[in-house]
CSV table of C-alpha atoms and ligand atoms in Angstrom, one decimal:
chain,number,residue,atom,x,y,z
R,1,UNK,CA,-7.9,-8.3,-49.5
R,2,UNK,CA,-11.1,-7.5,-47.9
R,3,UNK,CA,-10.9,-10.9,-45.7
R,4,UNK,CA,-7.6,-9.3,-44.4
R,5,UNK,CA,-8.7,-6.1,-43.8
R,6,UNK,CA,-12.0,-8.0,-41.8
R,7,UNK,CA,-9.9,-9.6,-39.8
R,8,UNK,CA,-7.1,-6.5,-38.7
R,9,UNK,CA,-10.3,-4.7,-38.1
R,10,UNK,CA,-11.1,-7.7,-35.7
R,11,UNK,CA,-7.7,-7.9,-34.2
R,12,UNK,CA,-8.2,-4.0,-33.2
R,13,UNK,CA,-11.4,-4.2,-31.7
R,14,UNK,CA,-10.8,-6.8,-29.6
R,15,UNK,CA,-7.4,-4.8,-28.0
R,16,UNK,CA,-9.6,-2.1,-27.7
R,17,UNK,CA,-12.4,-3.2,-26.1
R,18,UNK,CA,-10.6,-6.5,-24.7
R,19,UNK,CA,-12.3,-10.2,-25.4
R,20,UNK,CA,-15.7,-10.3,-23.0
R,21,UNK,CA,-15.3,-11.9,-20.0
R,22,UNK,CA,-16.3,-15.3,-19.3
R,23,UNK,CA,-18.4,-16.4,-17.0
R,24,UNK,CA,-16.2,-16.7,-14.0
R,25,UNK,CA,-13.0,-16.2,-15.8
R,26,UNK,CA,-12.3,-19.8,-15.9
R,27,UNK,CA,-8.8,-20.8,-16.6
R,28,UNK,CA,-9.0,-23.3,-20.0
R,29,UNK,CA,-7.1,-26.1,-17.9
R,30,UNK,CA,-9.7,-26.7,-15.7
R,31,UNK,CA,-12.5,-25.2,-13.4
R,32,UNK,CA,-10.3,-22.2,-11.7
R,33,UNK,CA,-11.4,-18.8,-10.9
R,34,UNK,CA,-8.1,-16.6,-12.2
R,35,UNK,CA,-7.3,-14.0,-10.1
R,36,UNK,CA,-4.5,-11.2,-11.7
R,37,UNK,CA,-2.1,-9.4,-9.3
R,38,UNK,CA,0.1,-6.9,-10.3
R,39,UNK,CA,3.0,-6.0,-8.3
R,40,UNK,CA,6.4,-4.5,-8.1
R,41,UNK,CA,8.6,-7.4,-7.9
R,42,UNK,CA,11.4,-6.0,-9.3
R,43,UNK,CA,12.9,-2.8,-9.3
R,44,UNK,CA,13.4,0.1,-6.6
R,45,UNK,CA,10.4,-1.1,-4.7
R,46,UNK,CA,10.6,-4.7,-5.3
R,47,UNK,CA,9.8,-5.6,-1.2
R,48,UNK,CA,6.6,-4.2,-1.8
R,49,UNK,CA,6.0,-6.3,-4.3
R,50,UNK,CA,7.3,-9.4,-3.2
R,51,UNK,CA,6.1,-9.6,0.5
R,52,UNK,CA,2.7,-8.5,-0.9
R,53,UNK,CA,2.3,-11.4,-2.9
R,54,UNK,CA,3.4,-13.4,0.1
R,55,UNK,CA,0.0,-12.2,1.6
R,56,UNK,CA,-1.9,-13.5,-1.3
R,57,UNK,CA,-0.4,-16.3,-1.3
R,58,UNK,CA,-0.9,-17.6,2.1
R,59,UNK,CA,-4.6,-16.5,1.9
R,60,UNK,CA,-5.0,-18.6,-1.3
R,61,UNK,CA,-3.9,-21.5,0.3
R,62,UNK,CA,-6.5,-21.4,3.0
R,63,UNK,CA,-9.1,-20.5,1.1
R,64,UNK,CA,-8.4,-23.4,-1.7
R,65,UNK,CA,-7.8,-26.0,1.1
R,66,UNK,CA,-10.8,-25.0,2.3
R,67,UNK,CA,-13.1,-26.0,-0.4
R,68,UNK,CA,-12.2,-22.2,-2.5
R,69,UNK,CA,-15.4,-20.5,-3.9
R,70,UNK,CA,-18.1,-22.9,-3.8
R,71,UNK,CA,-15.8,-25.6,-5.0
R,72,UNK,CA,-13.9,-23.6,-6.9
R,73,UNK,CA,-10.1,-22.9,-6.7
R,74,UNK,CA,-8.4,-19.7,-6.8
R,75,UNK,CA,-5.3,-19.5,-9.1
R,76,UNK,CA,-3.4,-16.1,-8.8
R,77,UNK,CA,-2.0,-15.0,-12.4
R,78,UNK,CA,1.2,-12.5,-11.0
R,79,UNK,CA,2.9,-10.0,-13.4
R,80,UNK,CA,5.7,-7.9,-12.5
R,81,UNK,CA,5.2,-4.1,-13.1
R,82,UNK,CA,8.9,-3.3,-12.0
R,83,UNK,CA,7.9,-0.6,-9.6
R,84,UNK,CA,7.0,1.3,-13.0
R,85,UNK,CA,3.8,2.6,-14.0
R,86,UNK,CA,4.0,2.4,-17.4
R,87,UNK,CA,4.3,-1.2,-16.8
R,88,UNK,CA,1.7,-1.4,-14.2
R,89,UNK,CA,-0.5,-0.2,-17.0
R,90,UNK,CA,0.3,-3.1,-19.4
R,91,UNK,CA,0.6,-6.1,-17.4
R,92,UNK,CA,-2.8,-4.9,-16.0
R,93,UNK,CA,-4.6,-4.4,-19.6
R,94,UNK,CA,-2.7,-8.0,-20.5
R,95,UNK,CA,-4.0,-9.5,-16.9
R,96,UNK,CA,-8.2,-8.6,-17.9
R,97,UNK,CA,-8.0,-8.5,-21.8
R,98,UNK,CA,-6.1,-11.9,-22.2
R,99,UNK,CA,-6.2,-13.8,-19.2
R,100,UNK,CA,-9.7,-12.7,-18.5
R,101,UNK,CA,-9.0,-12.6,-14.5
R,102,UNK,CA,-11.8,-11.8,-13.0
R,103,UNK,CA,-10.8,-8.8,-10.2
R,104,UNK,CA,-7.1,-7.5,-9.6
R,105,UNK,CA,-5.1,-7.3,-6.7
R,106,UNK,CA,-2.6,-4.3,-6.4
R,107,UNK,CA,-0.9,-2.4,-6.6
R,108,UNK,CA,1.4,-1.3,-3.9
R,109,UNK,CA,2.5,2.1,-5.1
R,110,UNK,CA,0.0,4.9,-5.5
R,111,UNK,CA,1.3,5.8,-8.5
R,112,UNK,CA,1.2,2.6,-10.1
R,113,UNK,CA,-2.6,2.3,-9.0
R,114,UNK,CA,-3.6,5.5,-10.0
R,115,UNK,CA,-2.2,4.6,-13.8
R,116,UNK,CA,-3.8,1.1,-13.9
R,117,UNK,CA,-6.9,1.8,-11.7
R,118,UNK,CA,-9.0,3.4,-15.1
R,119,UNK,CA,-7.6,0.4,-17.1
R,120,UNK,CA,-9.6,-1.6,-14.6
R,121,UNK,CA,-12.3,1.2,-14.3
R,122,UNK,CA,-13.5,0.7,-18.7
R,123,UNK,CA,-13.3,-3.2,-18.7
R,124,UNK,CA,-15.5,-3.5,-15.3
R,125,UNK,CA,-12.9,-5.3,-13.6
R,126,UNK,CA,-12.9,-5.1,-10.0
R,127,UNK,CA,-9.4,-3.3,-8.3
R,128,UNK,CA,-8.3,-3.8,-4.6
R,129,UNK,CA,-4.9,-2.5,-4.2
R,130,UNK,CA,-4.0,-3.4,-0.3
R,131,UNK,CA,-2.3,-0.8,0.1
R,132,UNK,CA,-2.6,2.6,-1.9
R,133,UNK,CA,-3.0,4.8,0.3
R,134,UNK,CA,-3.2,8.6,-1.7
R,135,UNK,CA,-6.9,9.5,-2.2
R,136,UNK,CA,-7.2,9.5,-5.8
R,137,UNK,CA,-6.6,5.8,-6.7
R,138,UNK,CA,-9.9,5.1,-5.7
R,139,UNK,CA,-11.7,8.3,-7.2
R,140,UNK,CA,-10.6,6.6,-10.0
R,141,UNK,CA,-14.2,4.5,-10.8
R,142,UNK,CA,-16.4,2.6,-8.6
R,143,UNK,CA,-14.7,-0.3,-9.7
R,144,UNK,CA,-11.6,0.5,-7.3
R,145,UNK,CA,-11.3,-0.7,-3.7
R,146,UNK,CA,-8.6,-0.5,-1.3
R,147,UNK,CA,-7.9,-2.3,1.7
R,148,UNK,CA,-5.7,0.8,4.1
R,149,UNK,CA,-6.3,4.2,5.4
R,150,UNK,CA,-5.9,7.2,3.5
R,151,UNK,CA,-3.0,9.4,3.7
R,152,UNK,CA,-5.0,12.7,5.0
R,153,UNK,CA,-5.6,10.3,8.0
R,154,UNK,CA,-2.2,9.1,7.7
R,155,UNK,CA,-0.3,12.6,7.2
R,156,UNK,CA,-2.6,14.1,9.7
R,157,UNK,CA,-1.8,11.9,12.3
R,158,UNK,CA,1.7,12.0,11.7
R,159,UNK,CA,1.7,15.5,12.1
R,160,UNK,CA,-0.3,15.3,15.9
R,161,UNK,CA,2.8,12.7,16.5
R,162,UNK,CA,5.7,14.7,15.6
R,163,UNK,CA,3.8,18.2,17.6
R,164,UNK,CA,2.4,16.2,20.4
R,165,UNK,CA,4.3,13.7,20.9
R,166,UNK,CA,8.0,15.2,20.1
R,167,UNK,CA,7.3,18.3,20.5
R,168,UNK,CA,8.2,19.6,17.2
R,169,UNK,CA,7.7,23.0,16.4
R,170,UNK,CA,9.7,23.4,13.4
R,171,UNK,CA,9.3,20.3,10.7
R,172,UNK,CA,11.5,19.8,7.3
R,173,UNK,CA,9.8,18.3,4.9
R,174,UNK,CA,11.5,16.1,1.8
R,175,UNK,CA,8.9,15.2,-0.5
R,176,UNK,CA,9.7,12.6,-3.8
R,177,UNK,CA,8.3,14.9,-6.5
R,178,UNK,CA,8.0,11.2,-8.8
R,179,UNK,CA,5.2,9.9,-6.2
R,180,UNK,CA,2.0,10.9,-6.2
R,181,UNK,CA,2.1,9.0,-2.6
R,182,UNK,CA,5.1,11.4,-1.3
R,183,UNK,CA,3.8,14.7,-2.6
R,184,UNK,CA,-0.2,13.8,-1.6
R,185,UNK,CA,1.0,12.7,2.1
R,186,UNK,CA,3.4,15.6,2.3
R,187,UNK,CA,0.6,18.0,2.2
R,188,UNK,CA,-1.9,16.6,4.2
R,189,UNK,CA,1.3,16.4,6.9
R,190,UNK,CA,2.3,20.4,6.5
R,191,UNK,CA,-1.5,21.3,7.0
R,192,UNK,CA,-2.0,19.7,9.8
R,193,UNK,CA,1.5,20.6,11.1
R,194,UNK,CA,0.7,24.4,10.4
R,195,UNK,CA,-3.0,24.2,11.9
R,196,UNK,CA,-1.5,22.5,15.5
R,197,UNK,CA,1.0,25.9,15.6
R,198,UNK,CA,4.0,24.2,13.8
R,199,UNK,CA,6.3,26.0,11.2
R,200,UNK,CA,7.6,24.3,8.1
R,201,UNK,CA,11.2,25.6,8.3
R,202,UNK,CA,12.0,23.8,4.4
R,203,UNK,CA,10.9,22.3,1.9
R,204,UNK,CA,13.1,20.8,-0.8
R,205,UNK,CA,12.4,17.6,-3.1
R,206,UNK,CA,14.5,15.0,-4.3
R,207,UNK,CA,13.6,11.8,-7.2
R,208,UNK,CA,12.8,8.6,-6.2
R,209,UNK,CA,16.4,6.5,-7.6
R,210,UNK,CA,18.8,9.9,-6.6
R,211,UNK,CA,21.3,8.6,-4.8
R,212,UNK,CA,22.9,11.7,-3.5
R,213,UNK,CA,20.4,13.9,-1.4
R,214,UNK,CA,23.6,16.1,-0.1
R,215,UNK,CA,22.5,19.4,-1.2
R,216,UNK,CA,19.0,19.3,-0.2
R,217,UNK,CA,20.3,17.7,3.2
R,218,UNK,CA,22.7,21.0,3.6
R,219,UNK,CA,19.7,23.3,2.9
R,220,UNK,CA,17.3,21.6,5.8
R,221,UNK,CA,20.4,21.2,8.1
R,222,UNK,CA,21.0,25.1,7.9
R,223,UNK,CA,16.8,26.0,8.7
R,224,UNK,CA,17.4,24.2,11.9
R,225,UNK,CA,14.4,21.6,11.9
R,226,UNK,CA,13.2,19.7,15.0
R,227,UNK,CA,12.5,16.7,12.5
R,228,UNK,CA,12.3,15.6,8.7
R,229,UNK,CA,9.2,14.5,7.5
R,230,UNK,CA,10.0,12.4,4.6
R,231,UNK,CA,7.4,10.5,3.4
R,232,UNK,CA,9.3,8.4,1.0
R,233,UNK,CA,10.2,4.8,0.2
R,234,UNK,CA,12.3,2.6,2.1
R,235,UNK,CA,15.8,2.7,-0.3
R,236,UNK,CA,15.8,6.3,-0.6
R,237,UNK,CA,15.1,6.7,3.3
R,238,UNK,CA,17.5,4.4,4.1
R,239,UNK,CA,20.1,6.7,2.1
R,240,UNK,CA,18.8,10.0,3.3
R,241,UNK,CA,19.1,9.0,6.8
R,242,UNK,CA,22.7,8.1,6.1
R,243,UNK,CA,23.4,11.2,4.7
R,244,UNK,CA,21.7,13.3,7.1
R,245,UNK,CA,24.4,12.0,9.7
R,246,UNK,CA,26.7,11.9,7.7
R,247,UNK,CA,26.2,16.2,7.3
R,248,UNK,CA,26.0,15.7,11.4
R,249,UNK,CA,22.3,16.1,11.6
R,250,UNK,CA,20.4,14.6,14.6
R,251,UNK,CA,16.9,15.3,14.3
R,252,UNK,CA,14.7,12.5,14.2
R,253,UNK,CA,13.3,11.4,10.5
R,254,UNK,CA,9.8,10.8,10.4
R,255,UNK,CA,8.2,9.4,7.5
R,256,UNK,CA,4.7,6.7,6.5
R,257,UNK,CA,4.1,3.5,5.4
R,258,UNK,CA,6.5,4.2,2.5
R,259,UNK,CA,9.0,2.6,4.9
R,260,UNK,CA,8.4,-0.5,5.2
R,261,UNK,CA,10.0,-2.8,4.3
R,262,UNK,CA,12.8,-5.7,5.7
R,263,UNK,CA,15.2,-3.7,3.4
R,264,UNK,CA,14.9,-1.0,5.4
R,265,UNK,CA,17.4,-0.9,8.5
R,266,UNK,CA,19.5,-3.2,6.3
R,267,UNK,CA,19.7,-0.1,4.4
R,268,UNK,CA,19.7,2.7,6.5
R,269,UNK,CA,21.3,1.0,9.6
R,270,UNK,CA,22.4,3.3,12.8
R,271,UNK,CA,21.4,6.1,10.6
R,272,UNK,CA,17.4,5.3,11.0
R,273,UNK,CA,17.9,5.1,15.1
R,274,UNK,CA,15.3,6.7,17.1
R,275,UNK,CA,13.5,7.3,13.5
R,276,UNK,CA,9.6,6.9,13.5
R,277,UNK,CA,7.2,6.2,10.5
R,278,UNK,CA,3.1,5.1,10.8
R,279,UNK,CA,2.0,2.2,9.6
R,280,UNK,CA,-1.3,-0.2,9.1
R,281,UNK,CA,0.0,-3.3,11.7
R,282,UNK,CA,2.2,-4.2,14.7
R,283,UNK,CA,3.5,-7.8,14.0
R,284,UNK,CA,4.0,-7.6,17.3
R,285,UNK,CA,0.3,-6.9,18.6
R,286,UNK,CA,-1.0,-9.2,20.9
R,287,UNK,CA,-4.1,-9.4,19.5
R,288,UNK,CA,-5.4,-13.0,18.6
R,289,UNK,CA,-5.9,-12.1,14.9
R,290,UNK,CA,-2.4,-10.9,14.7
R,291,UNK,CA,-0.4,-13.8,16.5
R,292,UNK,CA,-2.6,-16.2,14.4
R,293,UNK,CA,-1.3,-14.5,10.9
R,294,UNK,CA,2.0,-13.8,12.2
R,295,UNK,CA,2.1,-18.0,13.2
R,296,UNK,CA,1.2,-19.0,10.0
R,297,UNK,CA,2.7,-16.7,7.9
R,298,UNK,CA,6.1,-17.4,9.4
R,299,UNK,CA,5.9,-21.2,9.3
R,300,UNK,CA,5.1,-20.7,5.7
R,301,UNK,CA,7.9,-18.1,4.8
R,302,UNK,CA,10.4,-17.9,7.6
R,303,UNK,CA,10.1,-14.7,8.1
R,304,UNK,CA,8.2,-12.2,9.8
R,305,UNK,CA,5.1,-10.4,7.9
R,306,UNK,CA,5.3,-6.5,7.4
R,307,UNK,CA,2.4,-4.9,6.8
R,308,UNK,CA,2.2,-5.0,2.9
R,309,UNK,CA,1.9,-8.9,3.6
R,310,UNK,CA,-0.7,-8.4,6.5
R,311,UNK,CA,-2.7,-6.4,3.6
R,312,UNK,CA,-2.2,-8.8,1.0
R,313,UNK,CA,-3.6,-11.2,3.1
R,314,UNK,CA,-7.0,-9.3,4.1
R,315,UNK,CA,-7.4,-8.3,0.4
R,316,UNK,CA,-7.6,-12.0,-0.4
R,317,UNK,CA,-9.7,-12.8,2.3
R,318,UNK,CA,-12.2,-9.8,1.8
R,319,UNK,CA,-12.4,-10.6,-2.3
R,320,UNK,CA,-13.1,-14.7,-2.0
R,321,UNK,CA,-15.8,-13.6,0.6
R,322,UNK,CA,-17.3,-11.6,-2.2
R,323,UNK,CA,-16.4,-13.9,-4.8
R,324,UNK,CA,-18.4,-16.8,-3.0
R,325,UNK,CA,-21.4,-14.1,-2.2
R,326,UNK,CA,-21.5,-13.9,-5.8
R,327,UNK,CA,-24.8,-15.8,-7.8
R,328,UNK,CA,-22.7,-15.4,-10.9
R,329,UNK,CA,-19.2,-14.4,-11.2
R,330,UNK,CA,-19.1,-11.2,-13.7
R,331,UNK,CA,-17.4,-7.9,-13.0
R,332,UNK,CA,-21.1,-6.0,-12.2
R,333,UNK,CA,-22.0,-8.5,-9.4
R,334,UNK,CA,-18.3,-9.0,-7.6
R,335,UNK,CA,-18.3,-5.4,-7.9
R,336,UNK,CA,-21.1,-4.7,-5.7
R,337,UNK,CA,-20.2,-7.5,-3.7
R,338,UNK,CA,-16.9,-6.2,-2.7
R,339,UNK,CA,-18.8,-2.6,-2.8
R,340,UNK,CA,-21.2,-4.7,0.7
R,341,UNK,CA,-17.9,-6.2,2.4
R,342,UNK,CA,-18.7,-5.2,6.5
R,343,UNK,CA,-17.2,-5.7,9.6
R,344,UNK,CA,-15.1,-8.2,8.0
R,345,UNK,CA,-12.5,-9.2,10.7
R,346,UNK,CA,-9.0,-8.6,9.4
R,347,UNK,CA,-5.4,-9.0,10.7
R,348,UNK,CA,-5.1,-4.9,10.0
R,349,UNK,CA,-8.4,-4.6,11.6
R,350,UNK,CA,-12.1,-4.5,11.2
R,351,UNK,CA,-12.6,-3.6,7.5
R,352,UNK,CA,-16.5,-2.4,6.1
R,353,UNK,CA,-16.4,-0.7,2.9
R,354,UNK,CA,-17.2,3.3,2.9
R,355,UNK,CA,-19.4,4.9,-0.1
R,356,UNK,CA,-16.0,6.1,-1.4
R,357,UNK,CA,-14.9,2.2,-1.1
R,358,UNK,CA,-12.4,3.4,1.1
R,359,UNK,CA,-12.5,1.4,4.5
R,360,UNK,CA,-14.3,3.2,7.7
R,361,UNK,CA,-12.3,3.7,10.7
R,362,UNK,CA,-8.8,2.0,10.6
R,363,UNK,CA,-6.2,1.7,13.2
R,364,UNK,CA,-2.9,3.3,12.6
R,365,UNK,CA,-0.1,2.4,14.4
R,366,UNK,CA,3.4,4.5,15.2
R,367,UNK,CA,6.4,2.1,15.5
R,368,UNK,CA,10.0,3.4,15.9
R,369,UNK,CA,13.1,2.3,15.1
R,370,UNK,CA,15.2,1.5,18.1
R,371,UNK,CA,18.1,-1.0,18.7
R,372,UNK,CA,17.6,-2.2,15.2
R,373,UNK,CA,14.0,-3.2,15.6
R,374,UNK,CA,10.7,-1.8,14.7
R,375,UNK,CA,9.3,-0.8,18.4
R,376,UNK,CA,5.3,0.3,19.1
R,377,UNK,CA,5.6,4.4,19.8
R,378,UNK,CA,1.7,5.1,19.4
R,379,UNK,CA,-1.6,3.4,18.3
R,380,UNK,CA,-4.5,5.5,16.6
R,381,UNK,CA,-7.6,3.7,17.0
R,382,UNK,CA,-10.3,6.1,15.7
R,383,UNK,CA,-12.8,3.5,17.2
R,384,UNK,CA,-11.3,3.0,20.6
R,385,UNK,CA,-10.6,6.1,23.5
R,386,UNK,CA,-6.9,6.8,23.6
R,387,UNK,CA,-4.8,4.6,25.8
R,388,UNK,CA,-1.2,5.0,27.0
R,389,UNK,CA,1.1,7.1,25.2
R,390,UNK,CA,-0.7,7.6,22.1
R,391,UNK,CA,0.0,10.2,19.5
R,392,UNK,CA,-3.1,12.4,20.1
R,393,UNK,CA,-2.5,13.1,24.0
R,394,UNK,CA,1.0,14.4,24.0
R,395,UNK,CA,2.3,11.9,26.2
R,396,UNK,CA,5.8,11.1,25.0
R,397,UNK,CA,9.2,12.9,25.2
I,401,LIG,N1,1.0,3.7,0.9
I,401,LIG,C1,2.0,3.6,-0.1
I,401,LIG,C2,1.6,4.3,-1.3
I,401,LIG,O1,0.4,4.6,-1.5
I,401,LIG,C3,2.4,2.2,-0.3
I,401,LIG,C4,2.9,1.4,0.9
I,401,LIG,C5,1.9,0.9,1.8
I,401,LIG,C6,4.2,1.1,1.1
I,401,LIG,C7,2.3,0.1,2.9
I,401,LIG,C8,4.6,0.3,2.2
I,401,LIG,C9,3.6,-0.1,3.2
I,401,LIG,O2,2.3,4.5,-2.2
């Protein structure tokens, strides 16, 4: 009776406090540092997810045919969240407390990271997501990283694009009351957009999975918008834009990073024409760093890499460096490892590591959506003047 009750007592307090971490979170077959990822491959968002982890993947190759970490190999340990953050909350507590990985990649989805970054945050395991971009995930605990811009610089910029740029005086915003991504990027947009002289003419929310966005549509349709702003993710824009024509609406849509995706025009077609959204890369770029990834990564995949796998892919890179900095491999010292990453040469750009562990100084690029391919309308490079017919200078139509 008293063994059994010794032993329950056991059970709980190793799922509360989660086994300590070995030295190096070996895997038991052999000498491999495990690595968990945690990512949407299923489910509403399941691109994210899934070209994501074909970033990680690629980088892990390189980095293990190269000798890994100090001899070491990397072995990623995936779990699917299914775009859900309830999920992304136990796969992650499962990743650290019985795989005993020794950092976590993801996730893609704010809202996801924001619900596993604390899980991360009490069992000192070290967080990158690539690609989180509201501000909170990282305010979560110094053990959070990220690897993008923030959306204030994201939403702000978006908002000197559609004034400067189109000329918009009038905006519609459509925010996805279920994201914390949406909403957060949605504000940051109508501040800016209000500051620079703009009106916003509506405001009307939809959640992420409707289908039918009709009568919000009619409502913007009848303020008389120069453009939507809808930060959202790819399937629903794909089906707003849709039914935005459909209800013989014109105006552009203008949306973030939410968009990307290959599902995207697939989805939205015609409808997403002379559309715009920001993003973190140009696959497109001629820069050396880019054509290099985009080479290798479509040898490997057949397929052209979208941003999410460009970010995967610096994440990687950006952790093993730490990893192999490391004198011992427990969460404290990767942690301020990671915490020193500088001027690390990325394909999304030069990456050093802010106080906030937010990176310093990203590029942000403007593409738009024109014959059916993603085309390069602006590039925002905070460390470089502005050139051409950037966002900023109010060069465009
Ligand atoms: N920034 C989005 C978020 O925070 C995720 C995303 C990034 C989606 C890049 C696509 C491309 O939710």
């Amino acid at each position: 009776m008293k063994r059994a009750l010794l032993l329950a007592l056991a059970i709980l307090s190793l799922v509360l406090l989660g086994c300590p971490p070995k030295e190096g979170g070996t895997s038991s077959a052999g000498n491999e540092i495990l690595v968990g990822e945690y990512a949407s491959m299923s489910g509403p968002q399941a691109t994210f997810g899934q070209t994501t982890h074909e970033g990680i993947t690629l980088a892990v190759e390189e980095i293990n045919a190269a000798g890994g970490i100090n001899g070491r190999k990397i072995k990623i340990l995936l779990e699917d969240d299914q775009s859900k953050q309830i999920e992304a909350a136990n796969v992650v507590t499962k990743l650290i407390s019985q795989s005993n990985v020794v950092a976590v990649l993801g996730e893609v989805a704010s809202s996801c990271s924001i619900a596993a970054g604390p899980i991360c945050q009490n069992y000192k395991v070290p967080m990158i997501t690539p690609s989180s971009t509201n501000p909170e995930v990282t305010r979560k605990g110094d053990y959070v990283f990220r690897m993008c811009f923030v959306d204030s610089y994201q939403g702000e910029n978006q908002a000197n694009f559609a004034a400067n740029y189109l000329h918009a005086k009038k905006a519609a915003v459509l925010v996805d009351v279920k994201s914390d991504y949406s909403t957060g990027l949605s504000e940051f947009f109508q501040g800016r957009f209000k500051e620079l002289g703009g009106t916003i003419v509506a405001n009307v929310s939809y959640a992420n999975g409707d289908s039918d966005f009709k009568a919000q549509l009619t409502r913007v349709k009848a303020a008389n918008p120069d453009i939507l702003y809808v930060p959202g993710y790819y399937t629903d824009i794909g089906q707003i834009a849709i039914q935005a024509r459909d209800l013989g609406m014109t105006q552009p849509l203008v949306g973030g990073d939410g968009w990307e995706s290959p599902k995207l025009i697939e989805i939205g077609g015609k409808a997403l024409e002379g559309c715009y959204y920001s993003n973190h890369y140009f696959a497109d770029d001629p820069a050396p760093a880019v054509r290099d990834f985009v080479t290798k990564y479509t040898v490997r995949f057949k397929q052209k890499p979208g941003a999410l796998a460009a970010l995967g892919y610096d994440a990687t890179k950006v952790l093993a460096n730490a990893l192999k900095r490391c004198a011992k491999i427990d969460g404290p010292t990767l942690r301020d490892e990671i915490a020193k990453t500088k001027d690390y040469a990325g394909v999304t750009g030069t990456i050093t590591l802010g106080p906030d562990r937010n990176p310093i100084g990203k590029k942000l690029v403007v593409v738009e959506i024109k014959n059916g391919q993603l085309a390069l309308a602006a590039t925002i490079d905070p460390n470089a003047p502005a050139t051409g017919a950037t966002a900023t200078t109010g060069s465009g139509k």
